[in-house]
Short mmCIF file of C-alpha atoms in Angstrom, two decimals:
data_model
loop_
_atom_site.label_atom_id
_atom_site.label_comp_id
_atom_site.label_asym_id
_atom_site.label_seq_id
_atom_site.Cartn_x
_atom_site.Cartn_y
_atom_site.Cartn_z
CA MET A 1 0.04 -0.02 -0.22
CA THR A 2 1.36 3.44 -0.85
CA GLU A 3 1.28 6.63 0.92
CA THR A 4 -0.85 9.55 0.41
CA LEU A 5 -0.36 13.14 0.85
CA ASP A 6 -2.95 15.91 1.32
CA THR A 7 -2.19 18.51 -1.50
CA ALA A 8 -4.23 21.39 -0.60
CA GLY A 9 -2.82 24.55 0.86
CA ASP A 10 1.22 24.12 0.40
CA SER A 11 1.78 23.05 -3.25
CA GLN A 12 3.29 26.62 -4.00
CA ASP A 13 5.77 26.46 -1.13
CA VAL A 14 7.07 22.87 -2.02
CA LEU A 15 10.41 22.66 -3.10
CA VAL A 16 10.79 19.04 -3.25
CA ASP A 17 7.88 16.39 -3.70
CA VAL A 18 8.61 12.76 -3.30
CA GLU A 19 5.99 10.71 -4.89
CA ASP A 20 5.65 6.84 -3.85
CA VAL A 21 9.15 6.53 -4.62
CA ALA A 22 10.69 2.93 -4.45
CA VAL A 23 14.46 1.91 -4.82
CA HIS A 24 14.91 -2.00 -5.15
CA PHE A 25 18.11 -3.49 -5.58
CA PRO A 26 18.38 -6.66 -7.21
CA ILE A 27 19.99 -9.95 -5.61
CA LYS A 28 22.05 -11.59 -8.21
CA ARG A 29 22.95 -15.57 -7.99
CA GLY A 30 24.75 -17.71 -10.34
CA VAL A 31 28.34 -18.34 -11.62
CA VAL A 32 28.44 -15.29 -13.00
CA LEU A 33 25.61 -13.35 -11.12
CA ASP A 34 23.85 -13.11 -14.28
CA ARG A 35 20.45 -14.28 -12.63
CA THR A 36 18.23 -12.02 -10.51
CA VAL A 37 16.57 -14.10 -7.90
CA GLY A 38 15.12 -11.55 -5.56
CA TYR A 39 15.23 -7.83 -4.45
CA VAL A 40 16.19 -5.75 -1.49
CA TYR A 41 13.54 -3.44 -0.78
CA ALA A 42 15.33 -0.37 0.32
CA VAL A 43 12.77 1.88 -0.04
CA ASP A 44 9.33 0.98 -0.70
CA GLY A 45 6.71 3.49 -1.55
CA VAL A 46 7.70 6.87 0.31
CA SER A 47 5.83 9.97 -0.39
CA LEU A 48 6.92 13.44 1.31
CA ARG A 49 7.46 16.87 0.97
CA ILE A 50 10.03 19.55 1.80
CA ARG A 51 9.07 23.18 1.77
CA ARG A 52 11.38 25.78 0.74
CA GLY A 53 13.68 27.15 3.39
CA GLU A 54 12.72 24.56 6.04
CA THR A 55 14.86 21.65 7.50
CA TYR A 56 13.14 18.14 7.15
CA GLY A 57 14.75 15.69 9.43
CA LEU A 58 14.66 11.86 8.32
CA VAL A 59 15.27 9.56 11.21
CA GLY A 60 15.53 5.60 11.82
CA GLU A 61 17.55 2.42 12.66
CA SER A 62 20.21 1.30 10.50
CA GLY A 63 19.02 -0.34 7.61
CA CYS A 64 15.84 1.41 7.40
CA GLY A 65 16.39 2.96 3.91
CA LYS A 66 16.89 6.73 4.99
CA SER A 67 20.23 7.21 3.12
CA THR A 68 19.19 5.46 0.13
CA LEU A 69 15.83 7.63 -0.11
CA GLY A 70 18.31 10.79 0.35
CA ARG A 71 20.57 9.55 -2.59
CA ALA A 72 17.02 8.88 -4.36
CA VAL A 73 16.02 12.30 -4.22
CA LEU A 74 19.46 13.59 -5.74
CA ARG A 75 18.93 10.88 -8.36
CA LEU A 76 22.33 9.17 -7.25
CA GLU A 77 20.26 6.22 -7.10
CA LYS A 78 17.79 5.90 -9.85
CA PRO A 79 14.04 5.17 -8.39
CA THR A 80 12.66 1.75 -9.35
CA GLY A 81 9.42 3.50 -9.09
CA GLY A 82 7.56 6.92 -8.41
CA LYS A 83 9.18 10.05 -9.22
CA VAL A 84 11.03 13.09 -7.73
CA VAL A 85 9.59 16.36 -8.39
CA PHE A 86 12.43 19.51 -7.62
CA ASP A 87 10.73 22.97 -8.11
CA GLY A 88 8.00 21.58 -10.46
CA VAL A 89 10.35 19.52 -12.40
CA ASP A 90 10.26 15.72 -12.51
CA LEU A 91 13.64 14.38 -11.91
CA SER A 92 12.67 10.92 -12.78
CA ALA A 93 12.28 11.60 -16.68
CA MET A 94 15.55 13.58 -16.53
CA LYS A 95 19.01 12.52 -17.89
CA GLY A 96 21.94 13.50 -19.44
CA GLU A 97 23.01 17.21 -19.50
CA PRO A 98 19.64 18.46 -18.46
CA LEU A 99 20.15 16.32 -15.18
CA ARG A 100 23.80 17.49 -14.74
CA ARG A 101 22.39 21.17 -14.91
CA MET A 102 19.56 20.52 -12.32
CA ARG A 103 22.10 18.86 -9.84
CA ARG A 104 23.79 22.29 -9.45
CA ARG A 105 20.66 23.07 -7.56
CA MET A 106 20.98 20.16 -5.22
CA GLN A 107 24.05 19.14 -3.44
CA MET A 108 24.99 16.44 -0.64
CA VAL A 109 27.11 16.25 2.47
CA PHE A 110 28.19 12.85 2.86
CA GLN A 111 28.54 10.94 6.14
CA ASP A 112 32.43 10.35 6.27
CA PRO A 113 34.09 13.39 5.27
CA LEU A 114 37.22 11.85 5.07
CA SER A 115 36.37 9.18 2.29
CA SER A 116 34.18 11.55 0.49
CA LEU A 117 37.15 14.20 0.12
CA ASP A 118 39.88 13.23 -2.18
CA PRO A 119 43.29 12.87 -0.52
CA ARG A 120 45.26 13.85 -3.35
CA GLN A 121 43.61 17.24 -3.88
CA SER A 122 44.02 20.44 -1.91
CA VAL A 123 40.92 22.28 -0.49
CA GLN A 124 41.31 24.63 -3.31
CA SER A 125 41.13 21.86 -5.81
CA LEU A 126 38.22 20.25 -4.27
CA LEU A 127 36.21 23.51 -4.23
CA VAL A 128 37.16 24.65 -7.70
CA GLU A 129 36.35 21.15 -9.41
CA GLY A 130 33.04 21.14 -8.61
CA MET A 131 32.41 24.92 -9.61
CA ARG A 132 34.25 24.34 -12.90
CA ALA A 133 31.90 21.24 -13.49
CA HIS A 134 29.01 23.45 -13.65
CA GLY A 135 30.68 26.09 -15.85
CA MET A 136 31.69 28.30 -12.96
CA GLY A 137 35.12 29.47 -11.79
CA ALA A 138 36.48 30.76 -15.29
CA ASP A 139 37.44 34.17 -13.54
CA ARG A 140 40.22 33.38 -11.41
CA GLU A 141 39.91 36.70 -9.29
CA ALA A 142 36.20 36.11 -8.65
CA THR A 143 36.73 32.45 -8.00
CA ASP A 144 39.35 33.30 -5.37
CA LYS A 145 37.33 35.68 -3.67
CA LYS A 146 34.27 33.33 -3.43
CA LEU A 147 36.55 30.41 -2.04
CA ARG A 148 37.62 32.85 0.63
CA GLU A 149 34.16 33.83 1.29
CA LEU A 150 33.11 29.97 1.46
CA LEU A 151 35.73 29.36 4.10
CA SER A 152 34.98 32.11 6.08
CA ALA A 153 31.28 31.20 5.96
CA VAL A 154 32.14 27.74 7.37
CA GLY A 155 34.56 28.96 9.93
CA LEU A 156 37.86 28.18 8.22
CA PRO A 157 40.84 30.59 7.77
CA THR A 158 42.00 31.16 4.11
CA THR A 159 45.23 29.32 4.82
CA SER A 160 43.30 26.13 4.56
CA LEU A 161 42.98 26.32 0.54
CA ARG A 162 46.46 25.05 0.35
CA LYS A 163 46.20 22.19 2.72
CA TYR A 164 45.01 18.40 2.14
CA PRO A 165 42.33 16.68 3.72
CA HIS A 166 44.57 14.43 6.16
CA GLU A 167 45.79 17.67 7.69
CA PHE A 168 42.63 18.66 9.05
CA SER A 169 40.45 17.28 12.42
CA GLY A 170 37.12 15.61 11.60
CA GLY A 171 35.06 18.59 12.24
CA GLN A 172 37.12 20.57 9.89
CA ARG A 173 36.95 17.86 7.28
CA GLN A 174 33.12 18.22 7.80
CA ARG A 175 33.18 22.01 7.16
CA ILE A 176 35.26 21.35 4.07
CA GLY A 177 32.33 19.07 2.83
CA ILE A 178 29.67 21.87 3.61
CA ALA A 179 31.88 24.47 1.83
CA ARG A 180 32.25 21.86 -1.34
CA ALA A 181 28.49 21.48 -1.44
CA LEU A 182 27.77 25.34 -1.14
CA SER A 183 30.20 26.39 -3.80
CA VAL A 184 27.98 25.82 -6.54
CA GLY A 185 25.14 27.75 -5.07
CA PRO A 186 22.34 25.04 -4.09
CA GLU A 187 18.85 25.56 -2.84
CA LEU A 188 18.73 22.02 -1.42
CA VAL A 189 21.40 20.31 0.66
CA VAL A 190 20.97 16.68 1.72
CA ALA A 191 23.11 15.86 5.04
CA ASP A 192 23.38 12.17 5.35
CA GLU A 193 24.74 11.92 8.95
CA PRO A 194 26.56 14.99 8.80
CA VAL A 195 27.70 14.77 12.58
CA SER A 196 27.66 10.98 13.40
CA ALA A 197 31.39 10.61 13.17
CA LEU A 198 32.16 13.64 15.20
CA ASP A 199 32.76 14.56 19.01
CA VAL A 200 29.79 15.72 20.74
CA SER A 201 31.16 19.34 21.19
CA VAL A 202 32.02 19.27 17.70
CA GLN A 203 28.73 17.87 16.64
CA ALA A 204 27.09 21.07 18.28
CA GLN A 205 29.48 23.56 16.24
CA VAL A 206 28.55 21.63 13.00
CA VAL A 207 24.85 21.65 13.67
CA ASN A 208 24.84 25.38 14.54
CA LEU A 209 26.84 26.11 11.57
CA LEU A 210 24.29 24.61 9.48
CA GLU A 211 21.55 26.62 10.96
CA ASP A 212 23.47 29.84 10.44
CA LEU A 213 24.17 28.84 6.57
CA GLN A 214 20.45 28.10 6.20
CA ALA A 215 19.45 31.62 7.41
CA GLU A 216 22.60 33.16 5.45
CA PHE A 217 22.02 31.45 1.90
CA GLY A 218 18.39 30.65 2.20
CA LEU A 219 18.75 26.78 2.09
CA THR A 220 16.31 23.77 2.54
CA TYR A 221 17.75 20.86 4.14
CA LEU A 222 17.19 17.12 4.17
CA VAL A 223 18.89 15.89 7.19
CA ILE A 224 19.20 12.19 7.48
CA ALA A 225 20.27 11.09 11.28
CA HIS A 226 19.84 8.42 13.91
CA ASP A 227 20.68 10.78 16.71
CA LEU A 228 17.39 12.14 17.52
CA ALA A 229 18.42 14.86 19.80
CA VAL A 230 20.36 16.50 16.87
CA VAL A 231 17.30 16.06 14.87
CA ARG A 232 15.29 17.53 17.38
CA HIS A 233 17.50 20.66 17.52
CA ILE A 234 17.58 21.29 13.87
CA ALA A 235 14.71 20.15 12.27
CA ASP A 236 11.07 21.88 11.37
CA ARG A 237 9.61 18.61 10.49
CA VAL A 238 10.63 14.94 11.01
CA GLY A 239 9.81 11.76 9.15
CA VAL A 240 10.23 8.31 11.03
CA MET A 241 11.43 5.50 8.71
CA TYR A 242 11.26 1.81 9.28
CA LEU A 243 12.05 -0.79 6.88
CA GLY A 244 11.70 1.19 3.74
CA GLY A 245 8.66 3.08 4.54
CA ILE A 246 7.64 6.28 6.57
CA VAL A 247 5.56 5.30 9.51
CA GLU A 248 5.11 8.90 11.15
CA GLU A 249 5.53 12.51 10.38
CA SER A 250 4.98 15.76 12.11
CA THR A 251 6.60 18.96 13.22
CA SER A 252 9.59 18.23 15.65
CA ASP A 253 7.92 19.70 18.67
CA ASP A 254 4.95 17.49 18.19
CA LEU A 255 6.53 14.49 17.60
CA TYR A 256 8.66 14.65 20.71
CA ALA A 257 5.59 15.76 22.73
CA GLU A 258 3.41 12.82 21.64
CA PRO A 259 4.58 10.33 19.37
CA LEU A 260 1.90 8.27 17.83
CA HIS A 261 3.36 5.38 16.36
CA PRO A 262 4.33 2.62 18.47
CA TYR A 263 8.24 2.38 16.89
CA SER A 264 8.21 6.40 17.37
CA LYS A 265 7.47 5.90 20.84
CA ALA A 266 10.15 2.97 21.15
CA LEU A 267 12.84 5.25 19.68
CA LEU A 268 12.21 8.45 21.68
CA SER A 269 11.98 6.12 24.89
CA ALA A 270 15.52 5.31 24.27
CA VAL A 271 16.80 8.89 24.17
CA PRO A 272 18.62 9.55 27.55
CA VAL A 273 17.58 12.57 29.78
CA PRO A 274 20.63 14.63 30.16
CA ASP A 275 19.91 15.68 33.71
CA PRO A 276 20.75 13.05 36.19
CA THR A 277 18.59 15.13 38.86
CA VAL A 278 15.42 14.74 36.82
CA GLU A 279 13.45 11.74 37.15
CA ASP A 280 12.43 9.97 33.75
CA GLU A 281 8.73 9.51 33.82
CA ARG A 282 8.45 8.48 30.27
CA GLU A 283 6.88 5.24 29.33
CA GLN A 284 9.99 2.59 28.51
CA ILE A 285 9.39 0.62 25.45
CA LEU A 286 12.01 -2.02 24.68
CA LEU A 287 11.71 -3.54 21.40
CA SER A 288 12.24 -7.25 21.02
CA GLY A 289 13.52 -9.30 18.06
CA ASP A 290 15.50 -8.06 15.18
CA LEU A 291 15.02 -5.65 12.19
CA PRO A 292 13.70 -7.95 9.40
CA SER A 293 15.31 -8.49 6.28
CA PRO A 294 14.17 -5.80 3.76
CA ALA A 295 14.74 -8.65 1.19
CA ASN A 296 11.77 -10.44 3.14
CA PRO A 297 9.50 -7.88 4.80
CA PRO A 298 6.84 -9.07 6.88
CA ALA A 299 3.41 -8.84 5.23
CA GLY A 300 0.65 -6.36 6.70
CA CYS A 301 2.36 -3.84 9.04
CA ARG A 302 5.95 -4.12 8.62
CA PHE A 303 6.71 -3.39 12.41
CA HIS A 304 4.23 -5.97 13.51
CA THR A 305 6.68 -8.40 14.33
CA ARG A 306 8.11 -6.11 16.96
CA CYS A 307 5.11 -4.04 17.88
CA PRO A 308 3.66 -4.61 21.76
CA TRP A 309 0.12 -3.37 20.38
CA ARG A 310 -0.17 -5.74 17.57
CA GLN A 311 -3.52 -7.07 16.55
CA PRO A 312 -3.00 -9.95 14.06
CA ASP A 313 -6.41 -9.86 12.70
CA ARG A 314 -5.14 -6.43 10.91
CA CYS A 315 -1.65 -5.91 11.66
CA ASP A 316 -0.44 -9.30 10.12
CA THR A 317 -2.23 -8.86 6.60
CA GLU A 318 -3.14 -5.26 5.76
CA ARG A 319 -0.51 -2.43 5.30
CA PRO A 320 -1.64 0.65 6.91
CA ALA A 321 -1.61 3.89 4.81
CA LEU A 322 0.12 7.03 6.20
CA ARG A 323 -2.94 9.17 7.41
CA GLU A 324 -3.49 12.29 9.18
CA LEU A 325 -4.32 11.84 12.53
CA LYS A 326 -4.19 15.50 13.73
CA PRO A 327 -3.63 18.54 11.66
CA GLY A 328 -0.01 18.20 10.24
CA HIS A 329 0.73 14.72 12.06
CA ARG A 330 0.41 11.73 9.79
CA VAL A 331 0.92 8.02 11.31
CA ALA A 332 0.96 4.64 9.35
CA CYS A 333 -0.70 2.62 12.21
CA HIS A 334 -4.18 1.00 12.22
CA TYR A 335 -4.72 1.30 16.11
CA ALA A 336 -2.97 4.86 16.56
CA GLU A 337 -6.26 6.24 17.94
CA GLU A 338 -6.80 3.34 20.38
CA ILE A 339 -2.98 3.53 21.58
CA ARG A 340 -3.35 7.28 21.99
CA ASP A 341 -6.43 7.12 24.37
CA GLY A 342 -5.49 4.04 26.13
CA SER A 343 -8.13 1.81 25.02
CA LEU A 344 -5.68 -0.86 23.51
CA GLN A 345 -3.00 -1.85 26.06
CA PRO A 346 0.57 -3.28 25.25
CA HIS A 347 1.34 -6.65 25.47
CA GLU A 348 4.20 -8.80 25.46
CA VAL A 349 6.09 -9.57 22.42
CA VAL A 350 7.31 -12.90 21.76
CA ALA A 351 10.24 -12.30 19.57
CA GLU A 352 10.52 -14.11 16.32
CA ALA A 353 13.58 -15.97 15.07
CA VAL A 354 14.87 -13.83 12.09
CA ASP A 355 17.39 -15.79 9.37
CA PRO A 356 19.20 -12.83 8.04
CA THR A 357 20.17 -14.78 5.07
CA ASP A 358 16.24 -15.72 4.32
CA PHE A 359 15.13 -14.15 1.08
CA GLY A 360 11.85 -15.43 1.32
CA ASP A 361 10.52 -16.54 -2.14
CA LEU A 362 13.50 -15.97 -4.46
CA ASP A 363 11.51 -17.08 -7.67
CA ILE A 364 9.98 -13.71 -8.09
CA SER A 365 9.16 -11.37 -11.13
CA PRO A 366 11.36 -8.11 -11.59
CA ALA A 367 10.25 -5.06 -9.77
CA SER A 368 8.24 -2.80 -11.64
#
């Protein structure tokens, strides 16, 4: 079952419109890996909208498909189905030179700044390379001025231009990655785990930097992270992903005040309270079992194998649609109302054994 969106009222403010996007990776078998025997359903029918100038946070545990979705938005991964519309233009139909020109308006900050920066290139070469790829940087004097302004904007001295990535700390390398993304003047920046590899003190500096740059350059962000505290600080709206789909979406404040999906409740209950003098009165939800294989996802609600509120009559057979339960707050759960008002009580979950090599019925037809 695919997700639906309420189209009223906000279409003019939408910069990115993701409509029922799926990304399925083929599983190859055989002597020369020439036979497709199944698919990994990394992203499976996701719809969301990102408004101009906002920060959309995408959270979920490892393997849920959030990074793949971020890459699909930029067409670094070609969607198997659905479409991505950027500023009214359908990217799924674009290729070659038109797509390359469009990519100037969309850039990415990668998770590991060291592996995403060429160690044989100086900072100046790294920044100029992207600019020249998009027809910029012909005027040397203007380019030098722009490079100095970029480094100043991300908090690095101009002497950094002559240095190489290995000469910087992790936080400084991430700042270089941000400067590289900004060098071509994008409107959208996809930040994939931008602070996960950094120390806590440096994380705060980079998050504050992203907020300052957004205000200065009018940027729109898609921030992908598993650290809920970081997302709460930076995001205007948050989407929670589980096993290839979005199970809940709302404003940051609303989600953290009252999560409506059982998975969101479990995620937020695991966030530690930093003040040891404050008693934690939140409901603690410990999930049983392992994340099912994305190559053989459960039928029905994909969270039902780990859900304390599971009702087999519907949860095991019918996949819930993402629906608006209250203004601006969407949730994919059959019993979200009953869970919220307490008429449906949680029960003990018996963990099901999961074989990570189980691909289910491998003799399936190609994904559409």
